[in-house]
PDB file of C-alpha atoms in Angstrom:
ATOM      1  CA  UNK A  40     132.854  48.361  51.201  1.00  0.00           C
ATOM      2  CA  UNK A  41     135.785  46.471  50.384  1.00  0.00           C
ATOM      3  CA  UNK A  42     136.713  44.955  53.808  1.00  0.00           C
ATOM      4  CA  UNK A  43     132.876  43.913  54.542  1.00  0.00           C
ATOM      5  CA  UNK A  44     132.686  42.447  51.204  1.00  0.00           C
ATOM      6  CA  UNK A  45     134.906  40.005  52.204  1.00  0.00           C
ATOM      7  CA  UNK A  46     133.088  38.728  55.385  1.00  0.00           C
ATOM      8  CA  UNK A  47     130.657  36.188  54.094  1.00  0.00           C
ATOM      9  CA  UNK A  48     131.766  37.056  50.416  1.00  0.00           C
ATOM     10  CA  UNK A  49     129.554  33.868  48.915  1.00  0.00           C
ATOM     11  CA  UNK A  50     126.020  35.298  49.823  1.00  0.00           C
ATOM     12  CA  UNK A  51     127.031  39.159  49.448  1.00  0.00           C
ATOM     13  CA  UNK A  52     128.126  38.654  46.037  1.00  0.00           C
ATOM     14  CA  UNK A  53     125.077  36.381  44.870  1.00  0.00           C
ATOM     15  CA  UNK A  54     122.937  39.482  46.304  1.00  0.00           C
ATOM     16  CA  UNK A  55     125.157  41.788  44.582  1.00  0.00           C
ATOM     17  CA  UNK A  56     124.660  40.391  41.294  1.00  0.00           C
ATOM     18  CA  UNK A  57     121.101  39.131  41.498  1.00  0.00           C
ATOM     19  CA  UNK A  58     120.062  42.613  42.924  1.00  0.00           C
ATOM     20  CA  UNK A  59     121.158  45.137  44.286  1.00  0.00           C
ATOM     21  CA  UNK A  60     123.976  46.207  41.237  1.00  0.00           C
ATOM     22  CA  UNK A  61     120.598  46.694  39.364  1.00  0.00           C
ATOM     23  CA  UNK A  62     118.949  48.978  41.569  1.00  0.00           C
ATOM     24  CA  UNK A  63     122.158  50.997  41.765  1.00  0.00           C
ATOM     25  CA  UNK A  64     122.513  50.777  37.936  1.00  0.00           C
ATOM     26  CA  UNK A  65     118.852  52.223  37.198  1.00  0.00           C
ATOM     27  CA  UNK A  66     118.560  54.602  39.851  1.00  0.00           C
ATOM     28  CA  UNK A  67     118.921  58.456  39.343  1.00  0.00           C
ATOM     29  CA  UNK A  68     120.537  59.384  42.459  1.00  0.00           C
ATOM     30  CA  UNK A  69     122.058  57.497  45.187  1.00  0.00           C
ATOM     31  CA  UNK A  70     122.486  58.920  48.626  1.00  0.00           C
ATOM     32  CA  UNK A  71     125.297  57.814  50.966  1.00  0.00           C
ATOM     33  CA  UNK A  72     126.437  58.969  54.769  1.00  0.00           C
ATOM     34  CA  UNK A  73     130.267  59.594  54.244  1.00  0.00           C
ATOM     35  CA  UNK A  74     132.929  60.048  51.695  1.00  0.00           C
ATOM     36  CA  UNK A  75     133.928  56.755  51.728  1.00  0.00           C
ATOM     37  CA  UNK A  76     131.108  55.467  50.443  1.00  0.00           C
ATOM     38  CA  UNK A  77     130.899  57.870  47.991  1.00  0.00           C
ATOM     39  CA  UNK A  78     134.240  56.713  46.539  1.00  0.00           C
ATOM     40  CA  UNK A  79     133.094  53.014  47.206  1.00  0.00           C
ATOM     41  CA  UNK A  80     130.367  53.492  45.152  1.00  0.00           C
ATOM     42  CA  UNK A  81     132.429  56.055  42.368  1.00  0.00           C
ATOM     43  CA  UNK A  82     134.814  53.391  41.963  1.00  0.00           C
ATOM     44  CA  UNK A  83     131.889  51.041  40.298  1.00  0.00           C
ATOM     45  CA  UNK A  84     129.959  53.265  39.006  1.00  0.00           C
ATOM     46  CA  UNK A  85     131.831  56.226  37.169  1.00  0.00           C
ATOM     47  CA  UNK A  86     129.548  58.226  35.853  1.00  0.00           C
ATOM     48  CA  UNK A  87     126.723  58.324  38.419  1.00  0.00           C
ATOM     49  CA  UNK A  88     124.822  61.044  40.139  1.00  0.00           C
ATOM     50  CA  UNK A  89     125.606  60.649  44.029  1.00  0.00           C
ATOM     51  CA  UNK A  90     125.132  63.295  47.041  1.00  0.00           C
ATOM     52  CA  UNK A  91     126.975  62.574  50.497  1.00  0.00           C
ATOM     53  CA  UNK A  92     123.928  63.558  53.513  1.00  0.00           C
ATOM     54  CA  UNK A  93     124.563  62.127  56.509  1.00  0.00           C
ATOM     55  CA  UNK A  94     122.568  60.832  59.703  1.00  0.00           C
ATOM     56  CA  UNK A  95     121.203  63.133  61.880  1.00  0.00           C
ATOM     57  CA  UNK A  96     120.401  62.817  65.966  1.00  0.00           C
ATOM     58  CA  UNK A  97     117.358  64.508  67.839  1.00  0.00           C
ATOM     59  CA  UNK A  98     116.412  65.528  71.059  1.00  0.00           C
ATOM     60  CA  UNK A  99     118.901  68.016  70.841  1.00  0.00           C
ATOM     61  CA  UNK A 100     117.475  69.387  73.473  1.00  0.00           C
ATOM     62  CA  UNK A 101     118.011  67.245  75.922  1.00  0.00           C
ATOM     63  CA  UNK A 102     121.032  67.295  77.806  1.00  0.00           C
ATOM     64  CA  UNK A 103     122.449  65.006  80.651  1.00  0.00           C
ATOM     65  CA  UNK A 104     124.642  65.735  83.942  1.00  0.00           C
ATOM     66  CA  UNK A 105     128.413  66.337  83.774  1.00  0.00           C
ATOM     67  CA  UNK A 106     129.986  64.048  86.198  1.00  0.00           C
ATOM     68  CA  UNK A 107     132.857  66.612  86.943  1.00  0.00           C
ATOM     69  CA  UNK A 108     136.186  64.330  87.167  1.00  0.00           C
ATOM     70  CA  UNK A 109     138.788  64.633  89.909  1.00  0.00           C
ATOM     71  CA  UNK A 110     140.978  61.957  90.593  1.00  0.00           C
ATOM     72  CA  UNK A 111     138.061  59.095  89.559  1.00  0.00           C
ATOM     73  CA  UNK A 112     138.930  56.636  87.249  1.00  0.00           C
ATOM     74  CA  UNK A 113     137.402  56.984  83.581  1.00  0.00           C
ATOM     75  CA  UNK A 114     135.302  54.263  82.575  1.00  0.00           C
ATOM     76  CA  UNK A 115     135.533  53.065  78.968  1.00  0.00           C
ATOM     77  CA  UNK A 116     132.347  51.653  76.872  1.00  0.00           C
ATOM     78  CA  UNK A 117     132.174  50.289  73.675  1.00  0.00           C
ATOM     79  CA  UNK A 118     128.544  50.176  71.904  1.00  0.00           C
ATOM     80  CA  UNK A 119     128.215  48.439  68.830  1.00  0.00           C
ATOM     81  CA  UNK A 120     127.219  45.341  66.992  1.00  0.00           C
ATOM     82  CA  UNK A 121     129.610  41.969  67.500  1.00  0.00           C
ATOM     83  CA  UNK A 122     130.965  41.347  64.812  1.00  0.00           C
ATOM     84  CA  UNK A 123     134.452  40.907  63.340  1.00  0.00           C
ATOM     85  CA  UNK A 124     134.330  44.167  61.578  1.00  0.00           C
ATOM     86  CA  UNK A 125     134.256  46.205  64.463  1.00  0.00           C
ATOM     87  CA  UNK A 126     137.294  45.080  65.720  1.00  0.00           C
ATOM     88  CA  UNK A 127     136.442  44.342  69.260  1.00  0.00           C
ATOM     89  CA  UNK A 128     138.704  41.354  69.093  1.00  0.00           C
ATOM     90  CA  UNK A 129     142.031  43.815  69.171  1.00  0.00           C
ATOM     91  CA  UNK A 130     140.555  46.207  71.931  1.00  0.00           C
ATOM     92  CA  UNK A 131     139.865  43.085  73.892  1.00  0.00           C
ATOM     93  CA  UNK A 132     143.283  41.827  73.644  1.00  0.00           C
ATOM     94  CA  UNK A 133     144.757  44.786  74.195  1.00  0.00           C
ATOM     95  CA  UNK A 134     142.898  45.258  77.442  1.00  0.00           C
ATOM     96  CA  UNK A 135     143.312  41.532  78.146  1.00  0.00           C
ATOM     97  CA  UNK A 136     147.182  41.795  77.756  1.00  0.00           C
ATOM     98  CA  UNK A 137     148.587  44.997  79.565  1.00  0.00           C
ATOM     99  CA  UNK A 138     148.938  45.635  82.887  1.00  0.00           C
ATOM    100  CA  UNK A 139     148.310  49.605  81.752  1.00  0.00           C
ATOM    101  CA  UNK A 140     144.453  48.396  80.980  1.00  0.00           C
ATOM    102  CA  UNK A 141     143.881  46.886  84.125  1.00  0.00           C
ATOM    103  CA  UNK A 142     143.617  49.832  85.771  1.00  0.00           C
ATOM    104  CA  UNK A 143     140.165  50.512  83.928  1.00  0.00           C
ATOM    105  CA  UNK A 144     136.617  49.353  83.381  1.00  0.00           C
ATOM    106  CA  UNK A 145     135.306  48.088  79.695  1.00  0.00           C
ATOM    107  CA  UNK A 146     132.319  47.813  79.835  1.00  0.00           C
ATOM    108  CA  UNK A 147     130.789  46.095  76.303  1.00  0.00           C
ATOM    109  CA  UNK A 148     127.435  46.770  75.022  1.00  0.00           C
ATOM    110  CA  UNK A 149     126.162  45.429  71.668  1.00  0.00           C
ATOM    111  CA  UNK A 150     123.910  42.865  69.718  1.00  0.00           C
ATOM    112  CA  UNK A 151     125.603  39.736  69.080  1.00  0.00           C
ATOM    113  CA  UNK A 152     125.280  39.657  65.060  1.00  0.00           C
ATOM    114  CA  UNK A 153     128.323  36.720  65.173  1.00  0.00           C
ATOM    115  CA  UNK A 154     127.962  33.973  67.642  1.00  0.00           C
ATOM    116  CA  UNK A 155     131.027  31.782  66.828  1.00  0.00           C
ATOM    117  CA  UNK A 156     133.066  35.421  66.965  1.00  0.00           C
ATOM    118  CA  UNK A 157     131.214  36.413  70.758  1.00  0.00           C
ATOM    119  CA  UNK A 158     132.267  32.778  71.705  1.00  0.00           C
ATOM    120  CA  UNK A 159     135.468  33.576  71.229  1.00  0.00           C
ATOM    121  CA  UNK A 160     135.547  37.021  72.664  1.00  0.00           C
ATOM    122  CA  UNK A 161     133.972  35.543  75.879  1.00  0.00           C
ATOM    123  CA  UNK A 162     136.449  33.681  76.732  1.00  0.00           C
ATOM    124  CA  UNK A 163     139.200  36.405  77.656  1.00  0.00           C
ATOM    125  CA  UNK A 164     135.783  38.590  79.260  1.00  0.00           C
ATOM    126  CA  UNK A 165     135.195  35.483  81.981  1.00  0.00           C
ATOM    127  CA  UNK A 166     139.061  35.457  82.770  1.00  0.00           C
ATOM    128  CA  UNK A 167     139.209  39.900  83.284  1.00  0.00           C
ATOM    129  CA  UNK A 168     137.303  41.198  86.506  1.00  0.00           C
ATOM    130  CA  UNK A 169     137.504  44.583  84.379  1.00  0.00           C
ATOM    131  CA  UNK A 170     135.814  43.787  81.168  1.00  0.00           C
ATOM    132  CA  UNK A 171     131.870  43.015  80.779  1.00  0.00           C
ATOM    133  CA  UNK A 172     129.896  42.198  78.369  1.00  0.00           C
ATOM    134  CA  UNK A 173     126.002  44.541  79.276  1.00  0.00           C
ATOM    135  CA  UNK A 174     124.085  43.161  77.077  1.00  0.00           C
ATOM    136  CA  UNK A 175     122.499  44.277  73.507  1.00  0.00           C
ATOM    137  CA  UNK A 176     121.455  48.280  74.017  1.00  0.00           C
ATOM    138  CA  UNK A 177     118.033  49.050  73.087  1.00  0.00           C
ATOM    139  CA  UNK A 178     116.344  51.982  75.309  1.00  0.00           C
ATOM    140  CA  UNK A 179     117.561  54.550  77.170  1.00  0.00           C
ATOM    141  CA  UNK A 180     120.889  54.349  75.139  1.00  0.00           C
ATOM    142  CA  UNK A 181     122.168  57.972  75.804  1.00  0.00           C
ATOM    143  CA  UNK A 182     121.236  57.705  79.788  1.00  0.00           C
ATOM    144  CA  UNK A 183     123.034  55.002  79.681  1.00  0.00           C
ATOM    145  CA  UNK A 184     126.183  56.096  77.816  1.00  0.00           C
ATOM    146  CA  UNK A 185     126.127  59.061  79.839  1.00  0.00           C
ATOM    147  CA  UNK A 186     127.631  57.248  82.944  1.00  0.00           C
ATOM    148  CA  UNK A 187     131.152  56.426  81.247  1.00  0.00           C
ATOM    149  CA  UNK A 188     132.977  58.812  80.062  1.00  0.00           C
ATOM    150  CA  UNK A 189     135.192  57.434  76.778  1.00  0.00           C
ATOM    151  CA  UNK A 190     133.633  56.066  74.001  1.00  0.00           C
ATOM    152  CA  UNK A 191     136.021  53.233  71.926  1.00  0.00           C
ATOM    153  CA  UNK A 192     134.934  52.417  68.473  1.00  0.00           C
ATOM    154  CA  UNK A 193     138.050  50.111  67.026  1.00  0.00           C
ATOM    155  CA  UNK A 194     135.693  49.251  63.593  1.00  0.00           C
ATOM    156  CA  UNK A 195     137.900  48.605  61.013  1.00  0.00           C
ATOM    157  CA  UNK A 196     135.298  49.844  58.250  1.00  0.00           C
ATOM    158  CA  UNK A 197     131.935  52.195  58.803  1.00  0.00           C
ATOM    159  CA  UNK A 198     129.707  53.858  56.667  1.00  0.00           C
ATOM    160  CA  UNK A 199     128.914  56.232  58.963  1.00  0.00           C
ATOM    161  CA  UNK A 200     128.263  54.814  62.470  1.00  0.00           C
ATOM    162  CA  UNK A 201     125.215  56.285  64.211  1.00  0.00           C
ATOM    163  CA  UNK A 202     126.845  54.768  67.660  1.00  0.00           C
ATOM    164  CA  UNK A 203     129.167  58.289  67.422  1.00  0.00           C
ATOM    165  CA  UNK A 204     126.819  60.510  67.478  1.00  0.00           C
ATOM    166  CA  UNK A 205     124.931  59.206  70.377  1.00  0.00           C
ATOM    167  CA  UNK A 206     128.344  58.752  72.324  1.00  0.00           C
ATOM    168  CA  UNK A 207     128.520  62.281  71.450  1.00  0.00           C
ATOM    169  CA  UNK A 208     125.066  63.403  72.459  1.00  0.00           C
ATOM    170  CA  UNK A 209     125.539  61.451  75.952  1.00  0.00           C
ATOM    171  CA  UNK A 210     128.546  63.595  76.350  1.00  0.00           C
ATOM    172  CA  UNK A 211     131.695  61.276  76.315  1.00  0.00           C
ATOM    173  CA  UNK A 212     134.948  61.675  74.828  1.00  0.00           C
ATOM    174  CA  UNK A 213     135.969  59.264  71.347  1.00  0.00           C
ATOM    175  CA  UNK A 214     138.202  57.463  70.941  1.00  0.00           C
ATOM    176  CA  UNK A 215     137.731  56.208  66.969  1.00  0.00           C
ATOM    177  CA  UNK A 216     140.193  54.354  64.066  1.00  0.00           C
ATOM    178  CA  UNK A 217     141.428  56.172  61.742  1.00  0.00           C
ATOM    179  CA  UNK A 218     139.700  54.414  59.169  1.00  0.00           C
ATOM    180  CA  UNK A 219     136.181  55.627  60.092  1.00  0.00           C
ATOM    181  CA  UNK A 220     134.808  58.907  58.365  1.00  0.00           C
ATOM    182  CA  UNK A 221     134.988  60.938  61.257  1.00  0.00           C
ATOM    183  CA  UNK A 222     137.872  63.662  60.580  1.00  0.00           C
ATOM    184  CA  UNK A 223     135.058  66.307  61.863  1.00  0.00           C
ATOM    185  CA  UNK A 224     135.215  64.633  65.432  1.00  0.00           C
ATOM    186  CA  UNK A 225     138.953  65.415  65.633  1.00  0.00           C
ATOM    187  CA  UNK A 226     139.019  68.723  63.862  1.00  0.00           C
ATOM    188  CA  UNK A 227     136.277  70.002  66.693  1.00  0.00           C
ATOM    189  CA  UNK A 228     138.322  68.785  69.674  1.00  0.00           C
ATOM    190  CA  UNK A 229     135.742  65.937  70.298  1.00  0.00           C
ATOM    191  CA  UNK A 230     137.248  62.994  69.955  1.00  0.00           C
ATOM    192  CA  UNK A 231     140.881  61.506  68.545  1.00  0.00           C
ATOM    193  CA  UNK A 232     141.165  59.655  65.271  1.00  0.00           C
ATOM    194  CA  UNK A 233     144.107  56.887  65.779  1.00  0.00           C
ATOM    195  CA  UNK A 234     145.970  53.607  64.354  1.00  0.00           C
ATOM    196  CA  UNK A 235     144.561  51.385  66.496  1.00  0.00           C
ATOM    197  CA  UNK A 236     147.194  49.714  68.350  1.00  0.00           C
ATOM    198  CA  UNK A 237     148.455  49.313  72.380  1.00  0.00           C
ATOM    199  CA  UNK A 238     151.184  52.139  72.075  1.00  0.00           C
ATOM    200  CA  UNK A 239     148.586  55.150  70.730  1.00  0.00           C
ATOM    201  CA  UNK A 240     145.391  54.168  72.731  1.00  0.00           C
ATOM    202  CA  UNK A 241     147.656  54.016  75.842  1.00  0.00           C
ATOM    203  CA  UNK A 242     149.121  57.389  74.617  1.00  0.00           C
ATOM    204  CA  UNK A 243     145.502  58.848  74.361  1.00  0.00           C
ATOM    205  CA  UNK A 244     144.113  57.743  77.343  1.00  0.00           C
ATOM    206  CA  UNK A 245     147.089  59.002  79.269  1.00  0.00           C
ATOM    207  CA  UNK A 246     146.157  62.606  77.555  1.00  0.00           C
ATOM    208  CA  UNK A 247     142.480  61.997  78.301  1.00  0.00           C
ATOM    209  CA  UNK A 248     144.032  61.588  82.205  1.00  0.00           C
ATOM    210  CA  UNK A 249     146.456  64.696  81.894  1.00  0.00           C
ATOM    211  CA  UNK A 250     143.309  66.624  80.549  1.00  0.00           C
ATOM    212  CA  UNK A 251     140.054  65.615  82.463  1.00  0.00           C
ATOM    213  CA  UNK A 252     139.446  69.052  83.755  1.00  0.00           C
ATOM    214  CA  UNK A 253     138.726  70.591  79.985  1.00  0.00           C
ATOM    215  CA  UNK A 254     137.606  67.097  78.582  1.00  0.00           C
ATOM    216  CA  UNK A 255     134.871  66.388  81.381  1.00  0.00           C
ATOM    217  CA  UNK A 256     134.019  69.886  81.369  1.00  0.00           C
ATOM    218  CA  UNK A 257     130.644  71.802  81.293  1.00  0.00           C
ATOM    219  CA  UNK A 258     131.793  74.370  78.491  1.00  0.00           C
ATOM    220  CA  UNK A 259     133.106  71.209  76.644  1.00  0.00           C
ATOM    221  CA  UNK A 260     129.274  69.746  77.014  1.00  0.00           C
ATOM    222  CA  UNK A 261     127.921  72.840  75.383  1.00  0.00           C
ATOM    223  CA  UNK A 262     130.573  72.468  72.685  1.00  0.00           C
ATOM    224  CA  UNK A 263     129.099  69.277  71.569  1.00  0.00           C
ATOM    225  CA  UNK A 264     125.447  70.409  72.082  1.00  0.00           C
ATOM    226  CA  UNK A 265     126.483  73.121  69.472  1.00  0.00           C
ATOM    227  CA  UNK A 266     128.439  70.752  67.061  1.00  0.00           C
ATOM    228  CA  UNK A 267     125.462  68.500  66.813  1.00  0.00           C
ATOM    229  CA  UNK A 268     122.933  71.292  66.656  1.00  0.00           C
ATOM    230  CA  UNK A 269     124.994  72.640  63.331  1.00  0.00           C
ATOM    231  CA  UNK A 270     126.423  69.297  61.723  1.00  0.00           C
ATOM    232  CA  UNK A 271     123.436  66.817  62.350  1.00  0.00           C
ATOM    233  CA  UNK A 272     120.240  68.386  62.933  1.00  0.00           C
ATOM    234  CA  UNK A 273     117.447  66.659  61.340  1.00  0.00           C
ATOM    235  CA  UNK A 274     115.752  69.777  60.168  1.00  0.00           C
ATOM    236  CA  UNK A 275     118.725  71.017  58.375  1.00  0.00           C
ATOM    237  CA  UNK A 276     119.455  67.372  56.807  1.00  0.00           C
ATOM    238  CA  UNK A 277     115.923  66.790  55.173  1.00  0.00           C
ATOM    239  CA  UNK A 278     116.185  70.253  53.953  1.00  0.00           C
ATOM    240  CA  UNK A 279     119.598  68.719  52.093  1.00  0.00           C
ATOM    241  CA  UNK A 280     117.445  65.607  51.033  1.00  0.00           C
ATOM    242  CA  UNK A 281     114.654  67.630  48.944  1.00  0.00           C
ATOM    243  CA  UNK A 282     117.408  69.643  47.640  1.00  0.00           C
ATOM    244  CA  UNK A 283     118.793  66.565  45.894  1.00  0.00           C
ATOM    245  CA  UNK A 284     115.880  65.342  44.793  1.00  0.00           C
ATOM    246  CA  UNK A 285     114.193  68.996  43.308  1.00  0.00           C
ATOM    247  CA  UNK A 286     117.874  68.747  41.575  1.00  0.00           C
ATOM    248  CA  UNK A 287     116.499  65.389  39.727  1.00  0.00           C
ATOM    249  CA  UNK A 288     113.143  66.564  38.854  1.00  0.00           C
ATOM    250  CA  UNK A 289     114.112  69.404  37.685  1.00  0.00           C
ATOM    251  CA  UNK A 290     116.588  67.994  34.947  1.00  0.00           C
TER     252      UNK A 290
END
């Protein structure tokens, strides 16, 4: 990926050479989660057999109270690693900034993979009474997402992100850049795909207000259940695996 290539570019391009440019080279197929990799990896390697399967989520099962909305406030989360390439530093700042985003809770959640970059980020946290920072999130990670109810993801670059699907599973509406392979999420009514900026994620969470009857709904709930029971069951995705790879052996 172009944009994480250039975080740390000294040590990812002596790995890149030394390595893993070989293993790509020889192999006979190369998997990737999304479309954008695909073309990532098309772009360096013309003439190579690849096959786009993505990540799947279990438990499908499983499903987790609707906290029907009425005039509550929605509470915002944002669940992913700390580092610059999610972006955290321009939803922070936003949020930091407006008087629109003081009206609502951020909570943070997330393993600090940058500590110079969290230092900074702290700073604006200690001065908001409406941003926190949880904590890295290792158990109980849908339970927990299920008490908020919008899921940010700013990233400025993903492969896939398995954060969306288990913002998804815990039932909360996304809010995603545009840049992230996640056109599905939008097409289904899930989620919104936008430039991050302050004028389009106030626009969007002003819709998410105007709409909190259908978003926070039960029959929305089931919707998901359904989406991830057809687009990311594990069953169906290892049956898309061996397909790929009788494909190989069989040439």
């Amino acid at each position: 990926d172009p944009y994480s290539f250039s975080i740390k570019t000294v040590r990812k391009k002596l790995a890149w050479f030394l390595f893993q440019k070989k293993i790509l080279k020889f192999s006979d197929l190369i998997i990737v989660n999304s479309l954008i990799e695909k073309n990532n990896i098309d772009n360096i390697f013309k003439n190579k057999k690849t096959a786009v399967i993505s990540h799947g989520i279990s438990n499908m099962k499983k499903n987790y109270n609707v906290r029907l909305r009425k005039d509550k406030k929605i509470r915002f989360v944002f669940f992913s690693r700390i580092h610059p390439v999610k972006n955290l530093k321009k939803l922070i700042d936003i949020w930091h900034n407006d008087n629109f985003f003081r009206n609502y809770e951020l909570n943070i959640y997330g393993d600090i993979a940058d500590d110079q970059y969290f230092k900074e980020l702290n700073k604006k946290i200690y001065l908001n009474n409406n941003i926190s920072y949880k904590g890295p999130l290792y158990k109980d990670k849908i339970k927990t997402l299920s008490k908020y109810d919008v899921f940010i993801l700013p990233s400025v670059s993903e492969n896939f992100g398995l954060v969306v699907l288990e913002a998804l599973k815990a039932g909360l509406y996304l809010i995603l850049n545009k840049n992230l392979p996640w056109g599905i999420i939008q097409k289904n009514e899930l989620g919104s795909l936008i430039k991050f900026d302050k004028k389009n994620l106030i626009s969007i969470v002003n819709r998410v207000n105007r709409n909190k009857k259908i978003i926070f709904s039960k029959k929305r709930k089931k919707n998901i259940n359904k989406f991830l029971r057809q687009n990311f069951n594990w069953k169906k995705i290892t049956e898309k695996y061996i397909k790929e790879l009788n494909i190989i052996q069989n040439r």
